[in-house]
XYZ file of C-alpha atoms in Angstrom:
449
model
C -20.963 -18.833 27.830
C -22.493 -22.445 26.212
C -22.900 -21.308 22.320
C -24.738 -24.790 21.630
C -27.694 -23.310 23.922
C -27.615 -19.505 21.892
C -30.409 -20.165 19.160
C -30.220 -15.650 18.401
C -27.473 -13.962 17.805
C -27.908 -10.116 17.438
C -25.299 -7.614 16.138
C -24.518 -4.266 16.333
C -22.143 -3.249 13.823
C -23.099 -5.625 11.926
C -21.323 -4.642 8.545
C -17.856 -4.269 9.931
C -15.469 -6.518 7.957
C -15.212 -8.804 11.358
C -17.886 -8.552 12.369
C -19.562 -9.884 9.412
C -17.391 -12.301 8.855
C -18.809 -14.077 12.816
C -22.205 -13.018 11.101
C -21.937 -15.314 7.917
C -20.447 -17.835 11.114
C -23.293 -18.780 13.290
C -26.083 -18.243 10.053
C -23.483 -20.880 8.473
C -24.172 -23.249 11.450
C -28.206 -22.707 11.503
C -28.621 -19.636 14.145
C -30.956 -17.200 13.484
C -28.985 -14.072 12.900
C -29.831 -9.876 12.521
C -27.928 -6.785 13.616
C -27.517 -2.477 13.194
C -25.768 -0.861 11.015
C -24.909 2.884 11.115
C -24.891 2.845 6.996
C -25.685 -0.070 4.055
C -22.815 -1.067 2.164
C -21.407 -3.525 0.099
C -20.831 -6.503 3.531
C -24.540 -5.343 4.140
C -26.121 -5.699 0.751
C -24.063 -9.332 1.160
C -25.392 -10.620 4.280
C -28.923 -8.878 3.446
C -28.549 -11.460 0.166
C -27.924 -14.595 2.375
C -30.707 -14.114 4.396
C -29.785 -12.355 7.378
C -32.294 -9.364 8.684
C -30.321 -5.343 8.664
C -31.787 -2.565 9.683
C -29.601 1.134 10.173
C -31.863 2.650 12.610
C -30.998 2.845 16.167
C -34.445 1.997 17.274
C -35.589 -0.373 19.986
C -38.936 -1.502 17.546
C -36.827 -2.515 14.683
C -35.051 -5.833 16.963
C -37.672 -8.138 16.330
C -39.446 -10.338 18.988
C -38.588 -13.514 18.376
C -35.494 -11.780 20.169
C -36.661 -10.825 22.953
C -35.429 -14.506 24.476
C -32.910 -15.756 27.473
C -30.861 -17.579 24.722
C -30.067 -14.792 22.383
C -26.342 -13.683 22.045
C -25.416 -10.105 21.579
C -22.096 -9.159 20.149
C -20.801 -5.535 20.035
C -18.073 -3.485 18.068
C -15.731 -1.383 19.762
C -16.683 1.143 17.326
C -20.052 1.888 18.867
C -20.776 4.619 20.505
C -21.935 4.693 24.761
C -24.899 6.383 23.801
C -26.526 3.285 21.271
C -29.555 2.811 22.555
C -29.993 -1.348 21.325
C -27.073 -1.696 23.318
C -28.128 -0.384 26.102
C -31.689 -2.131 26.283
C -29.757 -5.363 25.734
C -27.059 -3.785 28.807
C -30.574 -2.995 30.827
C -32.577 -5.874 30.829
C -28.606 -8.623 31.137
C -28.866 -10.007 27.659
C -25.536 -12.079 26.801
C -23.709 -9.382 25.825
C -19.944 -9.701 24.349
C -16.926 -8.383 23.036
C -16.132 -9.328 18.665
C -13.012 -10.431 20.194
C -14.324 -11.893 23.548
C -16.570 -14.314 20.873
C -13.847 -15.472 18.669
C -11.967 -16.201 22.121
C -15.151 -18.700 23.038
C -15.176 -20.308 19.523
C -11.647 -21.013 19.383
C -11.288 -21.729 23.002
C -11.873 -25.642 21.991
C -9.978 -26.007 18.826
C -6.752 -25.477 17.133
C -6.680 -22.360 16.851
C -4.129 -20.565 14.059
C -3.766 -16.693 15.406
C -2.117 -14.777 12.932
C -0.665 -10.818 14.610
C 0.854 -8.147 13.694
C -0.289 -4.081 12.905
C 0.055 -5.024 8.857
C 0.050 -8.292 7.099
C -2.806 -10.058 9.254
C -5.620 -10.400 6.606
C -3.374 -11.696 4.048
C -1.327 -13.946 5.792
C -4.511 -15.259 7.430
C -6.140 -15.476 4.114
C -3.416 -17.583 2.859
C -3.148 -19.978 5.533
C -7.162 -20.109 5.757
C -7.080 -21.151 1.683
C -3.873 -23.467 2.063
C -5.303 -25.739 5.445
C -9.022 -25.920 2.921
C -7.354 -27.094 -0.173
C -5.419 -29.486 1.420
C -8.880 -30.759 3.572
C -8.364 -29.775 7.119
C -11.584 -29.141 9.006
C -10.993 -25.779 9.518
C -12.674 -22.538 10.253
C -11.270 -19.011 8.936
C -11.925 -15.837 9.990
C -10.621 -13.531 8.315
C -10.335 -9.356 7.638
C -11.243 -9.237 4.580
C -12.800 -11.010 1.603
C -11.020 -13.262 0.052
C -11.275 -13.838 -3.715
C -11.399 -17.447 -3.465
C -14.363 -17.499 -1.899
C -15.782 -14.546 -2.309
C -16.351 -14.133 1.504
C -14.515 -13.286 4.695
C -15.381 -16.706 6.150
C -13.358 -19.614 4.913
C -15.090 -23.565 5.579
C -16.978 -24.163 8.587
C -14.991 -27.183 10.354
C -14.931 -27.453 14.000
C -11.412 -28.768 15.348
C -9.419 -25.816 13.235
C -9.872 -22.541 13.181
C -7.824 -19.201 11.612
C -8.026 -15.485 13.296
C -7.115 -12.792 13.095
C -5.270 -11.807 16.025
C -6.438 -8.034 16.477
C -4.373 -5.549 18.953
C -6.167 -3.395 18.649
C -8.381 -2.626 22.224
C -5.989 -5.686 23.054
C -8.342 -7.950 21.617
C -5.724 -10.443 21.216
C -5.720 -11.266 24.468
C -9.089 -13.094 24.368
C -7.334 -15.548 21.711
C -6.449 -19.165 22.196
C -3.561 -19.805 20.272
C -1.986 -23.837 19.701
C 0.252 -22.249 16.600
C 0.409 -18.476 16.039
C 2.816 -15.432 14.163
C 3.725 -12.051 14.519
C 4.394 -10.184 10.740
C 5.199 -7.211 12.228
C 4.989 -5.352 15.634
C 4.574 -0.795 14.461
C 3.466 2.033 16.821
C -0.539 1.816 15.291
C -3.256 2.767 17.564
C -1.672 4.935 19.713
C -4.940 6.536 20.835
C -5.656 3.110 22.761
C -2.488 2.308 23.673
C -0.739 5.919 24.295
C 3.048 4.931 23.373
C 4.626 2.436 20.823
C 6.476 1.001 24.431
C 2.688 -0.209 25.559
C 1.702 -1.421 21.995
C 5.741 -3.591 22.313
C 4.162 -5.358 25.609
C 0.847 -6.655 24.476
C 2.078 -8.267 21.744
C 4.877 -9.813 24.192
C 1.777 -10.403 26.442
C -0.188 -11.524 23.126
C 3.787 -14.486 22.233
C 3.872 -15.500 25.770
C 0.190 -17.304 24.964
C 2.033 -19.978 22.836
C 3.846 -22.008 25.399
C 5.677 -23.998 22.570
C 7.804 -21.134 20.804
C 9.058 -23.710 18.389
C 4.651 -23.072 17.219
C 5.371 -18.905 16.883
C 6.328 -17.472 13.707
C 7.977 -13.891 13.833
C 10.565 -11.438 11.442
C 14.111 -11.688 12.710
C 13.561 -8.273 13.959
C 10.965 -8.356 16.651
C 11.912 -8.344 19.927
C 10.488 -11.592 21.530
C 11.055 -15.203 21.411
C 10.331 -17.550 18.327
C 10.835 -18.513 14.330
C 12.168 -17.148 12.290
C 11.066 -15.715 8.770
C 12.377 -14.100 6.162
C 12.892 -13.668 2.417
C 16.395 -13.351 1.137
C 17.549 -13.458 4.804
C 19.135 -16.093 7.294
C 16.339 -17.322 9.037
C 14.700 -20.862 9.727
C 12.159 -20.452 7.167
C 13.902 -18.368 4.069
C 12.326 -17.439 0.814
C 15.366 -16.998 -1.640
C 15.638 -17.243 -5.582
C 13.777 -15.360 -5.625
C 11.890 -14.050 -9.408
C 9.006 -13.187 -11.458
C 7.737 -15.234 -14.300
C 4.177 -15.411 -16.195
C 3.190 -11.958 -13.804
C 3.955 -14.447 -10.256
C 6.333 -14.335 -7.836
C 8.406 -17.423 -8.395
C 10.937 -18.521 -5.169
C 12.895 -21.231 -3.356
C 12.273 -22.398 0.264
C 14.503 -23.453 3.027
C 12.521 -25.256 5.628
C 14.023 -27.201 8.496
C 13.576 -30.395 6.592
C 14.163 -29.764 2.827
C 14.102 -26.979 0.125
C 10.770 -26.494 -1.506
C 11.368 -25.340 -5.188
C 9.839 -23.517 -7.517
C 6.579 -22.401 -5.900
C 4.348 -19.638 -7.707
C 2.459 -16.962 -6.132
C 0.871 -14.197 -7.435
C 0.565 -11.634 -5.025
C 2.869 -8.362 -5.874
C 4.813 -6.618 -3.420
C 8.159 -7.992 -1.153
C 5.880 -7.971 2.191
C 3.307 -10.569 0.601
C 5.889 -13.011 0.185
C 6.865 -12.485 3.708
C 2.721 -12.942 4.250
C 3.200 -15.827 2.410
C 6.614 -17.479 3.743
C 4.613 -17.372 7.522
C 1.726 -19.115 6.153
C 3.839 -21.685 4.989
C 5.668 -22.201 7.665
C 2.340 -22.186 10.485
C 0.915 -25.150 7.317
C 4.500 -26.920 7.173
C 4.286 -27.458 11.092
C 0.925 -28.427 11.705
C 1.673 -31.217 8.909
C 0.459 -30.240 5.771
C 2.176 -31.365 3.195
C 4.434 -29.339 0.935
C 3.003 -30.293 -2.250
C -0.443 -29.259 -1.008
C 1.108 -26.127 0.394
C 2.652 -25.068 -3.025
C -0.367 -25.664 -5.315
C -2.651 -23.273 -3.322
C -0.190 -20.928 -3.153
C -0.558 -21.278 -6.450
C -4.056 -21.033 -6.720
C -4.424 -18.197 -4.160
C -6.272 -14.844 -5.819
C -5.938 -13.208 -3.615
C -8.008 -10.268 -1.269
C -10.848 -7.131 -1.830
C -9.378 -4.250 -1.623
C -5.623 -5.738 -0.689
C -3.260 -4.802 -4.387
C -7.142 -5.763 -6.162
C -6.650 -4.963 -9.843
C -9.585 -3.159 -10.795
C -8.640 -2.954 -14.358
C -5.246 -4.149 -16.083
C -4.953 -3.559 -19.189
C -1.527 -2.524 -21.519
C -2.644 1.282 -21.338
C -4.104 1.369 -17.701
C -3.739 -0.114 -14.920
C -6.174 0.503 -11.707
C -5.678 -0.891 -8.035
C -7.018 -0.172 -5.234
C -5.806 -1.193 -1.757
C -6.875 -1.142 1.905
C -3.771 0.509 3.254
C -4.317 3.333 6.111
C -0.854 2.768 7.562
C 2.221 4.537 6.324
C 4.442 0.917 6.359
C 1.662 -0.496 4.230
C 1.562 2.892 1.463
C 5.247 2.436 1.343
C 4.744 -1.419 0.282
C 2.016 -0.868 -2.067
C 4.490 1.680 -3.608
C 6.982 -0.747 -3.441
C 4.852 -3.130 -5.834
C 3.872 -0.721 -7.951
C 6.907 0.140 -8.693
C 8.647 -2.683 -9.231
C 5.401 -3.627 -11.792
C 5.281 -0.558 -13.580
C 8.872 0.937 -13.762
C 8.985 4.253 -15.163
C 5.293 4.640 -15.254
C 3.833 7.490 -14.166
C 1.243 6.526 -10.959
C -1.667 8.705 -9.355
C -2.471 8.106 -5.871
C -5.555 8.844 -4.641
C -5.593 8.528 -0.270
C -8.363 8.951 1.977
C -6.945 9.011 5.729
C -8.395 6.629 8.179
C -8.730 8.256 11.556
C -8.565 12.035 13.029
C -5.464 10.207 15.649
C -3.852 7.740 13.026
C -3.787 11.115 10.955
C -1.693 13.115 13.972
C 0.249 10.494 15.177
C 1.809 9.500 11.465
C 1.279 12.767 9.907
C 5.413 13.474 9.182
C 5.291 9.872 7.881
C 2.187 9.844 5.913
C 3.295 12.857 4.025
C 7.317 10.824 3.025
C 5.385 7.841 2.102
C 1.997 10.030 0.092
C 5.903 11.672 -1.352
C 6.829 8.999 -3.164
C 4.491 8.947 -5.667
C 3.875 11.609 -8.627
C 0.588 12.786 -8.366
C -1.644 12.912 -4.871
C -5.072 13.543 -4.214
C -6.461 13.538 -0.915
C -9.750 13.265 0.095
C -10.948 14.958 3.486
C -10.701 12.143 6.351
C -12.841 9.479 7.468
C -13.741 9.630 11.167
C -15.096 6.270 12.103
C -15.464 6.083 15.606
C -13.988 10.229 16.308
C -14.662 13.176 16.752
C -12.560 15.363 14.348
C -9.475 17.160 16.332
C -8.748 20.819 15.725
C -6.151 20.936 13.164
C -6.045 17.876 11.841
C -7.284 17.967 8.716
C -6.515 16.556 5.410
C -5.318 20.128 4.357
C -3.089 19.824 7.207
C -1.720 16.816 6.052
C -1.281 17.844 2.516
C 1.153 20.978 3.220
C 3.031 18.319 4.519
C 3.930 16.788 1.876
C 7.440 17.254 -0.599
C 4.804 16.738 -4.079
C 5.015 18.994 -6.445
C 1.281 17.949 -7.937
C -0.731 17.490 -4.869
C -4.379 18.266 -4.674
C -7.453 18.059 -1.752
C -10.771 17.145 -3.481
C -14.579 16.529 -2.233
C -16.285 12.739 -3.105
C -17.752 14.522 -5.905
C -14.901 16.220 -8.074
C -12.873 13.237 -7.535
C -13.555 10.752 -10.848
C -13.537 14.380 -12.548
C -10.189 14.744 -11.017
C -9.294 10.821 -11.998
C -9.885 11.038 -15.826
C -8.178 14.656 -16.109
C -5.025 13.002 -15.284
C -1.989 11.944 -18.083
C -1.241 8.973 -15.724
C -1.466 5.149 -16.564
C -1.236 3.701 -13.384
C -4.055 4.876 -10.515
C -3.804 3.434 -7.358
C -6.803 3.812 -4.583
C -5.835 3.846 -1.001
C -7.383 3.928 2.417
C -9.715 1.976 5.112
C -12.576 4.201 4.638
C -15.890 4.492 2.544
C -12.931 4.789 -0.504
C -13.969 1.561 -1.140
C -17.873 2.075 -1.646
C -16.232 4.258 -4.825
C -14.227 2.208 -6.150
C -17.255 0.667 -8.735
C -17.927 3.768 -9.653
C -14.353 5.000 -10.619
C -13.512 1.708 -12.424
C -17.254 2.144 -15.030
C -15.576 5.799 -15.137
C -12.741 5.143 -16.497
C -13.945 1.914 -17.891
C -15.242 4.126 -20.390
C -11.703 6.124 -21.353
C -10.603 2.226 -22.466
């Protein structure tokens, strides 16, 4: 398929974080863009404000007549049900219908492609890398799975020769990509509804890694069972971050590379996992030829990602942090960062489980991770693309937790519950629509200061 011959792009599921980045991209390069999503959100509001037409009902008559032509590309998300009438309308008329991952593969095929894979850390690592390359003057476009604070967008740049993409393991999407330089940040079990077993997930990551023919262009952590260039924090590796300290609210650290030692790098994102993400981005940029000075300058200016340990309120008496974590390993990373930054402080965590299948598969690990917080509030499970599973509820999950201070509340009762706590550190966690409530929570807390 030749994208140059495409004039119109219609998205089914345009409000997803990955889909919206593609929508912004096509709008920026001059295509006509419109789409459908099930519900309005902050993301769809931003897309509409940029001039993209979006509707929220699955009706064929809402598709603009301008799109009833041959040079229209239809992009779908895997979350859309096969019964979707607009999707079937386009399929029945032999339109060009592609999954998001397939389109990313087409866009990146003729570029120098950086691909960031891993069950955790993809968005942060690809955002940092995109920022480094853009700031250093590379002709780059980065498609990322979060809103980068520096750009207020999930699209960085509109370059034509270099691309940065998240290599998403869901639905084996990353096998559509053609990476020149890649990394694998982690290979924990996830998406067992798709893969069935952790062995199948590992096999899929190995298949992705094998797409990088030159293993000196593939970056991995020490514990991964694939061949590549190792990166580690305070451990022996080809790229090693060490002498880590905290100064002026930021990490400061040194990095040993194969050719030099880069000293006193400043980086503002909290948590040891984010140090690893920064190191991976540094190693890839360094291999591409970016200067150490440009890398260090970009790392110091990186502001973070919306809903990735995102400070909403930061005062001496009250801190409110919002995070997208939806896997036990990610929740543990949030907990580690909070405890490092705010030792001996009482922490309330509000968690909205994401997917019935994920809650079922990792229930014991979720219970253990959440029980580390001093006070835990659970919301009902956010179903996303799934139907309910008998017996799999937030109450069931809460019964597994060892916390003494735990409760299940409705969305209506959430803000009063938060306002009643004596915890000075409050963290909202989850990948569902809890993110839509963050502004309301923030406003309510501000009134108590």
